[in-house]
Amino acid sequence: GNHVLDDELLTARVAAEGKGMTVCPLSNLKLSHRIKGKRFGHDEELVMTDLGQHRIKEMLAKKLKASVHSDDPAFFDGYMNANYIELARAQDLKQEDIVQLAQNAIDTSFLSPEEKAAKTMELADYVTRFNAAERFVKADTGAAAGQVRRFG
């Protein structure tokens, strides 16, 4: 899914068709995934050396249905949650980004429409409960917003 961004027409088509793009950030990193980038002011193919270089934010901004997965977790040192956590840390993903990635996984799954609706409700309920718990902890500790812990 990462290289869809290398072609603007393909990116637009995939976004318009709502096709799912699975990304496995930790395996991308371990396999020295090649990314497009700028070096000394010139477009160049670079090797990903940290997750801060991952193009997940660009995928979300272009309305691609990207979702986070794990690729052979024992070999690449990370199950799905580790991929979410490490990517969120490296990219400073916000709660809405993480929720969108999870929703994209639901939307592009092979579940029936009824099962997708149920999973969407579960996700919304989880986010609601998480936010309520975080507000409680902040109120109880007197911490300012963002000082307790980040989503993910």
PDB file of C-alpha atoms in Angstrom:
ATOM      1  CA  GLY A   1       0.000   0.000   0.000  1.00  0.00           C
ATOM      2  CA  ASN A   2       2.871   2.438   0.597  1.00  0.00           C
ATOM      3  CA  HIS A   3       3.843   2.897  -3.037  1.00  0.00           C
ATOM      4  CA  VAL A   4       0.367   3.961  -4.128  1.00  0.00           C
ATOM      5  CA  LEU A   5       1.514   7.478  -3.199  1.00  0.00           C
ATOM      6  CA  ASP A   6       4.201   7.340  -5.881  1.00  0.00           C
ATOM      7  CA  ASP A   7       1.553   7.872  -8.565  1.00  0.00           C
ATOM      8  CA  GLU A   8      -0.930  10.751  -8.150  1.00  0.00           C
ATOM      9  CA  LEU A   9      -3.489   9.289 -10.569  1.00  0.00           C
ATOM     10  CA  LEU A  10      -3.391   5.914  -8.839  1.00  0.00           C
ATOM     11  CA  THR A  11      -3.679   7.597  -5.453  1.00  0.00           C
ATOM     12  CA  ALA A  12      -6.775   9.507  -6.588  1.00  0.00           C
ATOM     13  CA  ARG A  13      -8.341   6.372  -8.056  1.00  0.00           C
ATOM     14  CA  VAL A  14      -7.688   4.222  -4.996  1.00  0.00           C
ATOM     15  CA  ALA A  15      -9.112   6.948  -2.733  1.00  0.00           C
ATOM     16  CA  ALA A  16     -12.200   7.391  -4.935  1.00  0.00           C
ATOM     17  CA  GLU A  17     -12.842   3.640  -4.990  1.00  0.00           C
ATOM     18  CA  GLY A  18     -12.295   3.297  -1.223  1.00  0.00           C
ATOM     19  CA  LYS A  19      -9.766   0.491  -1.629  1.00  0.00           C
ATOM     20  CA  GLY A  20      -8.001  -0.608   1.532  1.00  0.00           C
ATOM     21  CA  MET A  21      -4.275   0.009   1.960  1.00  0.00           C
ATOM     22  CA  THR A  22      -2.627  -2.150   4.597  1.00  0.00           C
ATOM     23  CA  VAL A  23       0.610  -0.913   6.107  1.00  0.00           C
ATOM     24  CA  CYS A  24       2.974  -2.820   8.367  1.00  0.00           C
ATOM     25  CA  PRO A  25       5.294  -0.086   9.660  1.00  0.00           C
ATOM     26  CA  LEU A  26       7.694  -2.217  11.709  1.00  0.00           C
ATOM     27  CA  SER A  27       8.351  -4.608   8.835  1.00  0.00           C
ATOM     28  CA  ASN A  28       8.782  -1.606   6.489  1.00  0.00           C
ATOM     29  CA  LEU A  29      11.441  -0.319   8.849  1.00  0.00           C
ATOM     30  CA  LYS A  30      13.211  -3.637   9.320  1.00  0.00           C
ATOM     31  CA  LEU A  31      13.226  -4.329   5.564  1.00  0.00           C
ATOM     32  CA  SER A  32      14.684  -0.871   4.840  1.00  0.00           C
ATOM     33  CA  HIS A  33      11.608   0.078   2.827  1.00  0.00           C
ATOM     34  CA  ARG A  34      12.317   2.536   0.025  1.00  0.00           C
ATOM     35  CA  ILE A  35      10.406   5.820   0.124  1.00  0.00           C
ATOM     36  CA  LYS A  36      10.263   8.886  -2.055  1.00  0.00           C
ATOM     37  CA  GLY A  37      11.751  11.929  -0.433  1.00  0.00           C
ATOM     38  CA  LYS A  38      13.943  14.960  -0.881  1.00  0.00           C
ATOM     39  CA  ARG A  39      17.662  15.036  -0.378  1.00  0.00           C
ATOM     40  CA  PHE A  40      19.644  18.195  -0.950  1.00  0.00           C
ATOM     41  CA  GLY A  41      16.535  19.710  -2.577  1.00  0.00           C
ATOM     42  CA  HIS A  42      16.126  16.932  -5.138  1.00  0.00           C
ATOM     43  CA  ASP A  43      13.510  14.172  -5.372  1.00  0.00           C
ATOM     44  CA  GLU A  44      15.166  10.899  -4.566  1.00  0.00           C
ATOM     45  CA  GLU A  45      14.390   7.376  -3.445  1.00  0.00           C
ATOM     46  CA  LEU A  46      15.499   7.016   0.165  1.00  0.00           C
ATOM     47  CA  VAL A  47      15.693   4.124   2.605  1.00  0.00           C
ATOM     48  CA  MET A  48      13.367   4.404   5.611  1.00  0.00           C
ATOM     49  CA  THR A  49      15.553   4.577   8.706  1.00  0.00           C
ATOM     50  CA  ASP A  50      12.882   5.546  11.246  1.00  0.00           C
ATOM     51  CA  LEU A  51       9.092   5.499  11.469  1.00  0.00           C
ATOM     52  CA  GLY A  52       9.001   9.282  11.387  1.00  0.00           C
ATOM     53  CA  GLN A  53       9.596   8.921   7.636  1.00  0.00           C
ATOM     54  CA  HIS A  54       6.538   6.711   7.102  1.00  0.00           C
ATOM     55  CA  ARG A  55       3.954   8.285   4.803  1.00  0.00           C
ATOM     56  CA  ILE A  56       0.889   7.339   6.873  1.00  0.00           C
ATOM     57  CA  LYS A  57      -0.134  10.958   7.491  1.00  0.00           C
ATOM     58  CA  GLU A  58       0.017  11.638   3.770  1.00  0.00           C
ATOM     59  CA  MET A  59      -2.155   8.568   3.161  1.00  0.00           C
ATOM     60  CA  LEU A  60      -4.745   9.831   5.633  1.00  0.00           C
ATOM     61  CA  ALA A  61      -4.624  13.370   4.230  1.00  0.00           C
ATOM     62  CA  LYS A  62      -5.296  12.000   0.741  1.00  0.00           C
ATOM     63  CA  LYS A  63      -8.298  10.056   2.101  1.00  0.00           C
ATOM     64  CA  LEU A  64      -6.761   6.646   1.452  1.00  0.00           C
ATOM     65  CA  LYS A  65      -8.299   3.840   3.513  1.00  0.00           C
ATOM     66  CA  ALA A  66      -4.974   2.978   5.147  1.00  0.00           C
ATOM     67  CA  SER A  67      -4.962   0.630   8.117  1.00  0.00           C
ATOM     68  CA  VAL A  68      -2.196  -0.675  10.369  1.00  0.00           C
ATOM     69  CA  HIS A  69      -1.335  -4.377  10.503  1.00  0.00           C
ATOM     70  CA  SER A  70       1.530  -6.655  11.477  1.00  0.00           C
ATOM     71  CA  ASP A  71       3.619  -8.658   9.066  1.00  0.00           C
ATOM     72  CA  ASP A  72       5.119 -11.821  10.566  1.00  0.00           C
ATOM     73  CA  PRO A  73       5.222 -10.325  14.091  1.00  0.00           C
ATOM     74  CA  ALA A  74       7.724 -12.763  15.554  1.00  0.00           C
ATOM     75  CA  PHE A  75      10.274 -11.894  12.880  1.00  0.00           C
ATOM     76  CA  PHE A  76       9.591  -8.153  12.684  1.00  0.00           C
ATOM     77  CA  ASP A  77       9.388  -7.631  16.463  1.00  0.00           C
ATOM     78  CA  GLY A  78       5.856  -6.369  16.679  1.00  0.00           C
ATOM     79  CA  TYR A  79       2.277  -7.485  16.731  1.00  0.00           C
ATOM     80  CA  MET A  80      -0.418  -5.098  15.532  1.00  0.00           C
ATOM     81  CA  ASN A  81      -0.571  -3.059  18.755  1.00  0.00           C
ATOM     82  CA  ALA A  82       3.192  -2.504  18.660  1.00  0.00           C
ATOM     83  CA  ASN A  83       2.861  -1.248  15.078  1.00  0.00           C
ATOM     84  CA  TYR A  84       0.165   1.233  16.179  1.00  0.00           C
ATOM     85  CA  ILE A  85       2.124   2.383  19.231  1.00  0.00           C
ATOM     86  CA  GLU A  86       5.469   2.847  17.513  1.00  0.00           C
ATOM     87  CA  LEU A  87       3.914   4.583  14.503  1.00  0.00           C
ATOM     88  CA  ALA A  88       1.845   6.875  16.756  1.00  0.00           C
ATOM     89  CA  ARG A  89       4.945   7.845  18.739  1.00  0.00           C
ATOM     90  CA  ALA A  90       7.138   8.450  15.711  1.00  0.00           C
ATOM     91  CA  GLN A  91       4.492  10.405  13.809  1.00  0.00           C
ATOM     92  CA  ASP A  92       2.897  12.139  16.799  1.00  0.00           C
ATOM     93  CA  LEU A  93      -0.453  10.776  15.625  1.00  0.00           C
ATOM     94  CA  LYS A  94      -3.488  12.293  17.258  1.00  0.00           C
ATOM     95  CA  GLN A  95      -6.441  10.351  18.592  1.00  0.00           C
ATOM     96  CA  GLU A  96      -8.490  11.114  15.470  1.00  0.00           C
ATOM     97  CA  ASP A  97      -5.709   9.687  13.263  1.00  0.00           C
ATOM     98  CA  ILE A  98      -5.576   6.450  15.227  1.00  0.00           C
ATOM     99  CA  VAL A  99      -9.351   6.132  15.270  1.00  0.00           C
ATOM    100  CA  GLN A 100      -9.444   6.733  11.505  1.00  0.00           C
ATOM    101  CA  LEU A 101      -6.865   3.978  10.941  1.00  0.00           C
ATOM    102  CA  ALA A 102      -8.957   1.575  13.024  1.00  0.00           C
ATOM    103  CA  GLN A 103     -12.161   2.630  11.246  1.00  0.00           C
ATOM    104  CA  ASN A 104     -10.464   2.110   7.879  1.00  0.00           C
ATOM    105  CA  ALA A 105      -9.635  -1.460   8.913  1.00  0.00           C
ATOM    106  CA  ILE A 106     -13.290  -2.061   9.724  1.00  0.00           C
ATOM    107  CA  ASP A 107     -14.536  -0.397   6.529  1.00  0.00           C
ATOM    108  CA  THR A 108     -12.246  -2.413   4.253  1.00  0.00           C
ATOM    109  CA  SER A 109     -12.639  -5.752   6.014  1.00  0.00           C
ATOM    110  CA  PHE A 110     -14.563  -8.711   4.639  1.00  0.00           C
ATOM    111  CA  LEU A 111     -17.165  -8.414   7.394  1.00  0.00           C
ATOM    112  CA  SER A 112     -20.842  -8.182   6.514  1.00  0.00           C
ATOM    113  CA  PRO A 113     -22.428  -4.706   6.656  1.00  0.00           C
ATOM    114  CA  GLU A 114     -24.079  -5.676   9.958  1.00  0.00           C
ATOM    115  CA  GLU A 115     -20.776  -6.817  11.460  1.00  0.00           C
ATOM    116  CA  LYS A 116     -19.052  -3.641  10.253  1.00  0.00           C
ATOM    117  CA  ALA A 117     -21.764  -1.545  11.907  1.00  0.00           C
ATOM    118  CA  ALA A 118     -21.318  -3.470  15.166  1.00  0.00           C
ATOM    119  CA  LYS A 119     -17.518  -3.050  15.086  1.00  0.00           C
ATOM    120  CA  THR A 120     -17.912   0.664  14.344  1.00  0.00           C
ATOM    121  CA  MET A 121     -20.130   0.980  17.422  1.00  0.00           C
ATOM    122  CA  GLU A 122     -17.561  -0.938  19.512  1.00  0.00           C
ATOM    123  CA  LEU A 123     -14.829   1.430  18.348  1.00  0.00           C
ATOM    124  CA  ALA A 124     -16.936   4.508  19.146  1.00  0.00           C
ATOM    125  CA  ASP A 125     -17.775   3.073  22.575  1.00  0.00           C
ATOM    126  CA  TYR A 126     -14.104   2.360  23.289  1.00  0.00           C
ATOM    127  CA  VAL A 127     -13.106   5.923  22.359  1.00  0.00           C
ATOM    128  CA  THR A 128     -15.891   7.342  24.539  1.00  0.00           C
ATOM    129  CA  ARG A 129     -14.812   5.223  27.525  1.00  0.00           C
ATOM    130  CA  PHE A 130     -11.131   6.072  26.968  1.00  0.00           C
ATOM    131  CA  ASN A 131     -11.856   9.804  26.878  1.00  0.00           C
ATOM    132  CA  ALA A 132     -14.026   9.607  29.999  1.00  0.00           C
ATOM    133  CA  ALA A 133     -11.292   7.728  31.875  1.00  0.00           C
ATOM    134  CA  GLU A 134      -8.636  10.200  30.747  1.00  0.00           C
ATOM    135  CA  ARG A 135     -10.792  13.158  31.921  1.00  0.00           C
ATOM    136  CA  PHE A 136     -11.248  11.422  35.285  1.00  0.00           C
ATOM    137  CA  VAL A 137      -7.488  10.873  35.702  1.00  0.00           C
ATOM    138  CA  LYS A 138      -6.742  14.489  34.756  1.00  0.00           C
ATOM    139  CA  ALA A 139      -9.330  15.775  37.211  1.00  0.00           C
ATOM    140  CA  ASP A 140      -8.086  13.467  39.957  1.00  0.00           C
ATOM    141  CA  THR A 141      -4.399  14.360  39.468  1.00  0.00           C
ATOM    142  CA  GLY A 142      -4.822  18.003  38.526  1.00  0.00           C
ATOM    143  CA  ALA A 143      -2.801  17.360  35.363  1.00  0.00           C
ATOM    144  CA  ALA A 144      -3.162  19.695  32.431  1.00  0.00           C
ATOM    145  CA  ALA A 145      -4.434  18.405  29.105  1.00  0.00           C
ATOM    146  CA  GLY A 146      -1.916  16.114  27.438  1.00  0.00           C
ATOM    147  CA  GLN A 147       0.160  15.561  30.601  1.00  0.00           C
ATOM    148  CA  VAL A 148      -1.354  12.267  31.650  1.00  0.00           C
ATOM    149  CA  ARG A 149      -0.877  10.129  28.557  1.00  0.00           C
ATOM    150  CA  ARG A 150      -1.520  10.204  24.890  1.00  0.00           C
ATOM    151  CA  PHE A 151      -4.014   8.006  23.066  1.00  0.00           C
ATOM    152  CA  GLY A 152      -2.235   4.820  21.996  1.00  0.00           C
TER     153      GLY A 152
END
